[in-house]
mmCIF file with all atom_site columns, C-alpha atoms in Angstrom:
data_model
loop_
_atom_site.group_PDB
_atom_site.id
_atom_site.type_symbol
_atom_site.label_atom_id
_atom_site.label_alt_id
_atom_site.label_comp_id
_atom_site.label_asym_id
_atom_site.label_entity_id
_atom_site.label_seq_id
_atom_site.pdbx_PDB_ins_code
_atom_site.Cartn_x
_atom_site.Cartn_y
_atom_site.Cartn_z
_atom_site.occupancy
_atom_site.B_iso_or_equiv
_atom_site.pdbx_formal_charge
_atom_site.auth_seq_id
_atom_site.auth_comp_id
_atom_site.auth_asym_id
_atom_site.auth_atom_id
_atom_site.pdbx_PDB_model_num
ATOM 1   C CA . MET A 1 1   ? -23.884 -58.612 47.810 1.00 65.00 ? 1   MET A CA 1
ATOM 2   C CA . LYS A 1 2   ? -21.559 -55.677 47.161 1.00 66.00 ? 2   LYS A CA 1
ATOM 3   C CA . LYS A 1 3   ? -22.957 -55.252 43.662 1.00 67.00 ? 3   LYS A CA 1
ATOM 4   C CA . ALA A 1 4   ? -26.546 -55.179 44.944 1.00 61.00 ? 4   ALA A CA 1
ATOM 5   C CA . LEU A 1 5   ? -25.647 -52.603 47.616 1.00 58.00 ? 5   LEU A CA 1
ATOM 6   C CA . LEU A 1 6   ? -23.783 -50.495 45.043 1.00 56.00 ? 6   LEU A CA 1
ATOM 7   C CA . LEU A 1 7   ? -26.763 -50.667 42.680 1.00 58.00 ? 7   LEU A CA 1
ATOM 8   C CA . ILE A 1 8   ? -29.219 -49.615 45.415 1.00 66.00 ? 8   ILE A CA 1
ATOM 9   C CA . MET A 1 9   ? -26.969 -46.750 46.580 1.00 63.00 ? 9   MET A CA 1
ATOM 10  C CA . SER A 1 10  ? -26.526 -45.527 43.001 1.00 65.00 ? 10  SER A CA 1
ATOM 11  C CA . SER A 1 11  ? -30.296 -45.576 42.467 1.00 65.00 ? 11  SER A CA 1
ATOM 12  C CA . VAL A 1 12  ? -30.961 -43.679 45.724 1.00 60.00 ? 12  VAL A CA 1
ATOM 13  C CA . LEU A 1 13  ? -28.286 -41.110 44.914 1.00 57.00 ? 13  LEU A CA 1
ATOM 14  C CA . GLY A 1 14  ? -29.727 -40.666 41.412 1.00 59.00 ? 14  GLY A CA 1
ATOM 15  C CA . LEU A 1 15  ? -33.224 -40.104 42.816 1.00 58.00 ? 15  LEU A CA 1
ATOM 16  C CA . ILE A 1 16  ? -31.885 -37.549 45.297 1.00 65.00 ? 16  ILE A CA 1
ATOM 17  C CA . LEU A 1 17  ? -30.149 -35.642 42.507 1.00 57.00 ? 17  LEU A CA 1
ATOM 18  C CA . VAL A 1 18  ? -33.300 -35.678 40.370 1.00 58.00 ? 18  VAL A CA 1
ATOM 19  C CA . GLY A 1 19  ? -35.297 -34.353 43.338 1.00 59.00 ? 19  GLY A CA 1
ATOM 20  C CA . CYS A 1 20  ? -32.856 -31.475 43.822 1.00 59.00 ? 20  CYS A CA 1
ATOM 21  C CA . GLN A 1 21  ? -33.203 -30.351 40.243 1.00 61.00 ? 21  GLN A CA 1
ATOM 22  C CA . SER A 1 22  ? -34.884 -26.941 39.991 1.00 56.00 ? 22  SER A CA 1
ATOM 23  C CA . ALA A 1 23  ? -37.954 -26.459 37.852 1.00 52.00 ? 23  ALA A CA 1
ATOM 24  C CA . PRO A 1 24  ? -37.164 -25.161 34.373 1.00 52.00 ? 24  PRO A CA 1
ATOM 25  C CA . LYS A 1 25  ? -37.830 -21.474 33.862 1.00 54.00 ? 25  LYS A CA 1
ATOM 26  C CA . PRO A 1 26  ? -40.343 -20.615 31.162 1.00 52.00 ? 26  PRO A CA 1
ATOM 27  C CA . THR A 1 27  ? -38.457 -19.752 28.005 1.00 51.00 ? 27  THR A CA 1
ATOM 28  C CA . SER A 1 28  ? -41.418 -18.180 26.288 1.00 54.00 ? 28  SER A CA 1
ATOM 29  C CA . SER A 1 29  ? -41.543 -14.395 26.281 1.00 54.00 ? 29  SER A CA 1
ATOM 30  C CA . GLU A 1 30  ? -45.305 -14.737 26.626 1.00 59.00 ? 30  GLU A CA 1
ATOM 31  C CA . SER A 1 31  ? -44.872 -15.403 30.342 1.00 77.00 ? 31  SER A CA 1
ATOM 32  C CA . ASN A 1 32  ? -43.621 -11.814 30.716 1.00 89.00 ? 32  ASN A CA 1
ATOM 33  C CA . ILE A 1 33  ? -46.502 -10.272 28.770 1.00 92.00 ? 33  ILE A CA 1
ATOM 34  C CA . GLN A 1 34  ? -49.306 -8.751  30.811 1.00 93.00 ? 34  GLN A CA 1
ATOM 35  C CA . SER A 1 35  ? -52.069 -6.375  29.806 1.00 95.00 ? 35  SER A CA 1
ATOM 36  C CA . ILE A 1 36  ? -54.165 -3.451  30.894 1.00 96.00 ? 36  ILE A CA 1
ATOM 37  C CA . MET A 1 37  ? -57.746 -3.516  29.684 1.00 97.00 ? 37  MET A CA 1
ATOM 38  C CA . GLY A 1 38  ? -60.359 -0.814  29.613 1.00 97.00 ? 38  GLY A CA 1
ATOM 39  C CA . THR A 1 39  ? -62.510 1.527   27.592 1.00 97.00 ? 39  THR A CA 1
ATOM 40  C CA . VAL A 1 40  ? -62.082 4.851   25.841 1.00 98.00 ? 40  VAL A CA 1
ATOM 41  C CA . SER A 1 41  ? -65.013 7.273   25.827 1.00 97.00 ? 41  SER A CA 1
ATOM 42  C CA . TYR A 1 42  ? -65.893 10.964  25.738 1.00 97.00 ? 42  TYR A CA 1
ATOM 43  C CA . ARG A 1 43  ? -68.939 13.001  26.775 1.00 95.00 ? 43  ARG A CA 1
ATOM 44  C CA . GLU A 1 44  ? -69.579 14.861  23.532 1.00 93.00 ? 44  GLU A CA 1
ATOM 45  C CA . ARG A 1 45  ? -72.362 13.524  21.328 1.00 92.00 ? 45  ARG A CA 1
ATOM 46  C CA . ILE A 1 46  ? -70.197 13.376  18.222 1.00 92.00 ? 46  ILE A CA 1
ATOM 47  C CA . ALA A 1 47  ? -69.867 10.302  16.019 1.00 94.00 ? 47  ALA A CA 1
ATOM 48  C CA . LEU A 1 48  ? -66.381 9.223   15.035 1.00 95.00 ? 48  LEU A CA 1
ATOM 49  C CA . PRO A 1 49  ? -65.590 8.763   11.342 1.00 94.00 ? 49  PRO A CA 1
ATOM 50  C CA . ASP A 1 50  ? -64.737 5.241   10.147 1.00 92.00 ? 50  ASP A CA 1
ATOM 51  C CA . LYS A 1 51  ? -61.014 5.977   9.903  1.00 92.00 ? 51  LYS A CA 1
ATOM 52  C CA . ALA A 1 52  ? -60.490 7.559   13.334 1.00 97.00 ? 52  ALA A CA 1
ATOM 53  C CA . LEU A 1 53  ? -57.211 6.393   14.901 1.00 98.00 ? 53  LEU A CA 1
ATOM 54  C CA . VAL A 1 54  ? -57.124 5.559   18.628 1.00 98.00 ? 54  VAL A CA 1
ATOM 55  C CA . THR A 1 55  ? -53.778 5.427   20.455 1.00 98.00 ? 55  THR A CA 1
ATOM 56  C CA . ILE A 1 56  ? -53.432 3.996   23.968 1.00 98.00 ? 56  ILE A CA 1
ATOM 57  C CA . THR A 1 57  ? -50.090 4.529   25.742 1.00 98.00 ? 57  THR A CA 1
ATOM 58  C CA . LEU A 1 58  ? -48.583 3.125   28.954 1.00 98.00 ? 58  LEU A CA 1
ATOM 59  C CA . GLN A 1 59  ? -45.963 5.485   30.374 1.00 98.00 ? 59  GLN A CA 1
ATOM 60  C CA . ASP A 1 60  ? -43.500 5.601   33.249 1.00 97.00 ? 60  ASP A CA 1
ATOM 61  C CA . VAL A 1 61  ? -44.269 8.966   34.887 1.00 96.00 ? 61  VAL A CA 1
ATOM 62  C CA . SER A 1 62  ? -41.928 8.640   37.878 1.00 95.00 ? 62  SER A CA 1
ATOM 63  C CA . LEU A 1 63  ? -39.677 11.581  37.092 1.00 93.00 ? 63  LEU A CA 1
ATOM 64  C CA . ALA A 1 64  ? -41.352 14.965  37.473 1.00 89.00 ? 64  ALA A CA 1
ATOM 65  C CA . ASP A 1 65  ? -38.672 16.884  35.578 1.00 91.00 ? 65  ASP A CA 1
ATOM 66  C CA . ALA A 1 66  ? -38.326 14.537  32.601 1.00 92.00 ? 66  ALA A CA 1
ATOM 67  C CA . PRO A 1 67  ? -40.571 13.392  29.761 1.00 94.00 ? 67  PRO A CA 1
ATOM 68  C CA . ALA A 1 68  ? -42.585 10.243  30.425 1.00 94.00 ? 68  ALA A CA 1
ATOM 69  C CA . LYS A 1 69  ? -40.970 7.049   29.143 1.00 96.00 ? 69  LYS A CA 1
ATOM 70  C CA . VAL A 1 70  ? -43.263 5.032   26.854 1.00 97.00 ? 70  VAL A CA 1
ATOM 71  C CA . ILE A 1 71  ? -43.486 1.389   27.980 1.00 97.00 ? 71  ILE A CA 1
ATOM 72  C CA . ALA A 1 72  ? -46.143 0.207   25.504 1.00 98.00 ? 72  ALA A CA 1
ATOM 73  C CA . LYS A 1 73  ? -48.382 1.644   22.799 1.00 98.00 ? 73  LYS A CA 1
ATOM 74  C CA . HIS A 1 74  ? -51.408 0.242   20.980 1.00 97.00 ? 74  HIS A CA 1
ATOM 75  C CA . ARG A 1 75  ? -53.067 1.844   17.924 1.00 98.00 ? 75  ARG A CA 1
ATOM 76  C CA . PHE A 1 76  ? -56.222 0.826   16.148 1.00 97.00 ? 76  PHE A CA 1
ATOM 77  C CA . GLU A 1 77  ? -58.735 2.266   13.689 1.00 96.00 ? 77  GLU A CA 1
ATOM 78  C CA . THR A 1 78  ? -62.331 2.533   14.817 1.00 96.00 ? 78  THR A CA 1
ATOM 79  C CA . ASN A 1 79  ? -63.707 1.047   11.559 1.00 94.00 ? 79  ASN A CA 1
ATOM 80  C CA . GLY A 1 80  ? -67.127 2.530   12.245 1.00 92.00 ? 80  GLY A CA 1
ATOM 81  C CA . MET A 1 81  ? -67.248 1.576   15.942 1.00 95.00 ? 81  MET A CA 1
ATOM 82  C CA . GLN A 1 82  ? -68.326 4.266   18.363 1.00 95.00 ? 82  GLN A CA 1
ATOM 83  C CA . VAL A 1 83  ? -67.467 4.996   21.992 1.00 96.00 ? 83  VAL A CA 1
ATOM 84  C CA . PRO A 1 84  ? -67.086 3.378   24.394 1.00 96.00 ? 84  PRO A CA 1
ATOM 85  C CA . LEU A 1 85  ? -64.250 1.552   22.641 1.00 97.00 ? 85  LEU A CA 1
ATOM 86  C CA . GLU A 1 86  ? -62.656 -1.475  24.330 1.00 97.00 ? 86  GLU A CA 1
ATOM 87  C CA . PHE A 1 87  ? -58.876 -1.863  24.414 1.00 97.00 ? 87  PHE A CA 1
ATOM 88  C CA . ASP A 1 88  ? -56.330 -4.409  25.602 1.00 97.00 ? 88  ASP A CA 1
ATOM 89  C CA . LEU A 1 89  ? -52.843 -2.912  25.962 1.00 97.00 ? 89  LEU A CA 1
ATOM 90  C CA . ALA A 1 90  ? -50.119 -5.577  26.187 1.00 97.00 ? 90  ALA A CA 1
ATOM 91  C CA . PHE A 1 91  ? -46.830 -4.724  27.893 1.00 97.00 ? 91  PHE A CA 1
ATOM 92  C CA . ASP A 1 92  ? -43.619 -6.498  28.889 1.00 96.00 ? 92  ASP A CA 1
ATOM 93  C CA . ASN A 1 93  ? -43.655 -6.976  32.665 1.00 94.00 ? 93  ASN A CA 1
ATOM 94  C CA . ARG A 1 94  ? -39.824 -6.928  32.722 1.00 95.00 ? 94  ARG A CA 1
ATOM 95  C CA . LYS A 1 95  ? -39.972 -3.184  31.946 1.00 95.00 ? 95  LYS A CA 1
ATOM 96  C CA . ILE A 1 96  ? -41.944 -2.477  35.136 1.00 95.00 ? 96  ILE A CA 1
ATOM 97  C CA . ASP A 1 97  ? -40.142 -1.275  38.270 1.00 95.00 ? 97  ASP A CA 1
ATOM 98  C CA . ALA A 1 98  ? -42.241 -1.634  41.438 1.00 94.00 ? 98  ALA A CA 1
ATOM 99  C CA . ARG A 1 99  ? -40.791 1.650   42.757 1.00 95.00 ? 99  ARG A CA 1
ATOM 100 C CA . HIS A 1 100 ? -41.971 3.682   39.739 1.00 95.00 ? 100 HIS A CA 1
ATOM 101 C CA . ARG A 1 101 ? -45.343 5.209   38.869 1.00 96.00 ? 101 ARG A CA 1
ATOM 102 C CA . TYR A 1 102 ? -47.204 4.389   35.652 1.00 96.00 ? 102 TYR A CA 1
ATOM 103 C CA . SER A 1 103 ? -50.169 5.886   33.857 1.00 96.00 ? 103 SER A CA 1
ATOM 104 C CA . VAL A 1 104 ? -52.276 5.180   30.790 1.00 97.00 ? 104 VAL A CA 1
ATOM 105 C CA . SER A 1 105 ? -53.333 7.865   28.332 1.00 98.00 ? 105 SER A CA 1
ATOM 106 C CA . ALA A 1 106 ? -55.333 7.897   25.121 1.00 98.00 ? 106 ALA A CA 1
ATOM 107 C CA . ARG A 1 107 ? -55.882 10.077  22.086 1.00 98.00 ? 107 ARG A CA 1
ATOM 108 C CA . ILE A 1 108 ? -58.139 9.970   19.049 1.00 98.00 ? 108 ILE A CA 1
ATOM 109 C CA . GLU A 1 109 ? -57.002 11.456  15.749 1.00 98.00 ? 109 GLU A CA 1
ATOM 110 C CA . VAL A 1 110 ? -59.035 12.049  12.607 1.00 96.00 ? 110 VAL A CA 1
ATOM 111 C CA . ASP A 1 111 ? -57.170 12.657  9.335  1.00 95.00 ? 111 ASP A CA 1
ATOM 112 C CA . GLY A 1 112 ? -53.961 13.249  11.295 1.00 95.00 ? 112 GLY A CA 1
ATOM 113 C CA . LYS A 1 113 ? -55.540 15.916  13.523 1.00 96.00 ? 113 LYS A CA 1
ATOM 114 C CA . LEU A 1 114 ? -56.010 15.454  17.245 1.00 97.00 ? 114 LEU A CA 1
ATOM 115 C CA . ARG A 1 115 ? -59.734 15.399  18.158 1.00 97.00 ? 115 ARG A CA 1
ATOM 116 C CA . PHE A 1 116 ? -59.842 13.928  21.700 1.00 98.00 ? 116 PHE A CA 1
ATOM 117 C CA . ILE A 1 117 ? -57.248 13.367  24.439 1.00 98.00 ? 117 ILE A CA 1
ATOM 118 C CA . THR A 1 118 ? -57.051 12.389  28.110 1.00 98.00 ? 118 THR A CA 1
ATOM 119 C CA . ASP A 1 119 ? -56.462 15.324  30.436 1.00 96.00 ? 119 ASP A CA 1
ATOM 120 C CA . THR A 1 120 ? -56.428 13.295  33.653 1.00 95.00 ? 120 THR A CA 1
ATOM 121 C CA . HIS A 1 121 ? -53.765 11.073  35.225 1.00 93.00 ? 121 HIS A CA 1
ATOM 122 C CA . TYR A 1 122 ? -54.917 7.420   35.190 1.00 96.00 ? 122 TYR A CA 1
ATOM 123 C CA . ALA A 1 123 ? -52.583 5.526   37.541 1.00 95.00 ? 123 ALA A CA 1
ATOM 124 C CA . VAL A 1 124 ? -52.058 1.814   36.862 1.00 95.00 ? 124 VAL A CA 1
ATOM 125 C CA . ILE A 1 125 ? -49.939 -1.223  37.835 1.00 94.00 ? 125 ILE A CA 1
ATOM 126 C CA . THR A 1 126 ? -47.981 0.101   40.845 1.00 92.00 ? 126 THR A CA 1
ATOM 127 C CA . ASP A 1 127 ? -50.717 2.298   42.309 1.00 88.00 ? 127 ASP A CA 1
ATOM 128 C CA . GLU A 1 128 ? -52.195 1.261   45.663 1.00 84.00 ? 128 GLU A CA 1
ATOM 129 C CA . ASN A 1 129 ? -54.957 -0.753  43.947 1.00 81.00 ? 129 ASN A CA 1
ATOM 130 C CA . ASN A 1 130 ? -52.600 -2.469  41.462 1.00 80.00 ? 130 ASN A CA 1
ATOM 131 C CA . THR A 1 131 ? -54.989 -1.359  38.715 1.00 87.00 ? 131 THR A CA 1
ATOM 132 C CA . LYS A 1 132 ? -55.155 -3.477  35.537 1.00 91.00 ? 132 LYS A CA 1
ATOM 133 C CA . ARG A 1 133 ? -58.471 -2.123  34.206 1.00 94.00 ? 133 ARG A CA 1
ATOM 134 C CA . VAL A 1 134 ? -59.169 1.548   33.528 1.00 96.00 ? 134 VAL A CA 1
ATOM 135 C CA . ASP A 1 135 ? -61.944 3.517   31.838 1.00 96.00 ? 135 ASP A CA 1
ATOM 136 C CA . LEU A 1 136 ? -60.426 6.531   30.098 1.00 97.00 ? 136 LEU A CA 1
ATOM 137 C CA . ARG A 1 137 ? -62.538 9.669   29.635 1.00 98.00 ? 137 ARG A CA 1
ATOM 138 C CA . LEU A 1 138 ? -61.245 11.905  26.860 1.00 98.00 ? 138 LEU A CA 1
ATOM 139 C CA . VAL A 1 139 ? -61.967 15.585  26.266 1.00 97.00 ? 139 VAL A CA 1
ATOM 140 C CA . GLY A 1 140 ? -62.468 17.330  22.947 1.00 96.00 ? 140 GLY A CA 1
ATOM 141 C CA . VAL A 1 141 ? -59.735 19.457  21.417 1.00 95.00 ? 141 VAL A CA 1
ATOM 142 C CA . LYS A 1 142 ? -60.721 22.815  19.955 1.00 88.00 ? 142 LYS A CA 1
ATOM 143 C CA . GLN A 1 143 ? -60.089 23.001  16.237 1.00 76.00 ? 143 GLN A CA 1
#
């Protein structure tokens, strides 16, 4: 009788301990990767050359008296595509502080020379709308 009671108590205690076990945390860094999607466009009726280079940047712009800190950057060649150009900017969510302000900017270079750039602040992530999609309008740069 004692052995049966000991066996039942051991089983119950084992089940209780298994139930108290916390869920394993994801070990994959992919769980921390999020993205901001959107488009890049400009008003001018100018075709981009095949080798135009587009750069999308996510920056921490919290400090007014310091340069913006780059959180993520994505570059791609247009390969003949024209505006509006779609982008998907991946970033590590662990680098985001809910108290900070973030913005996305873009630029288009042709043969190493700047042709178009954003001149407007595009707030994302911690803004009041928690923006994850943004349509960037670039302006031409005088040559």
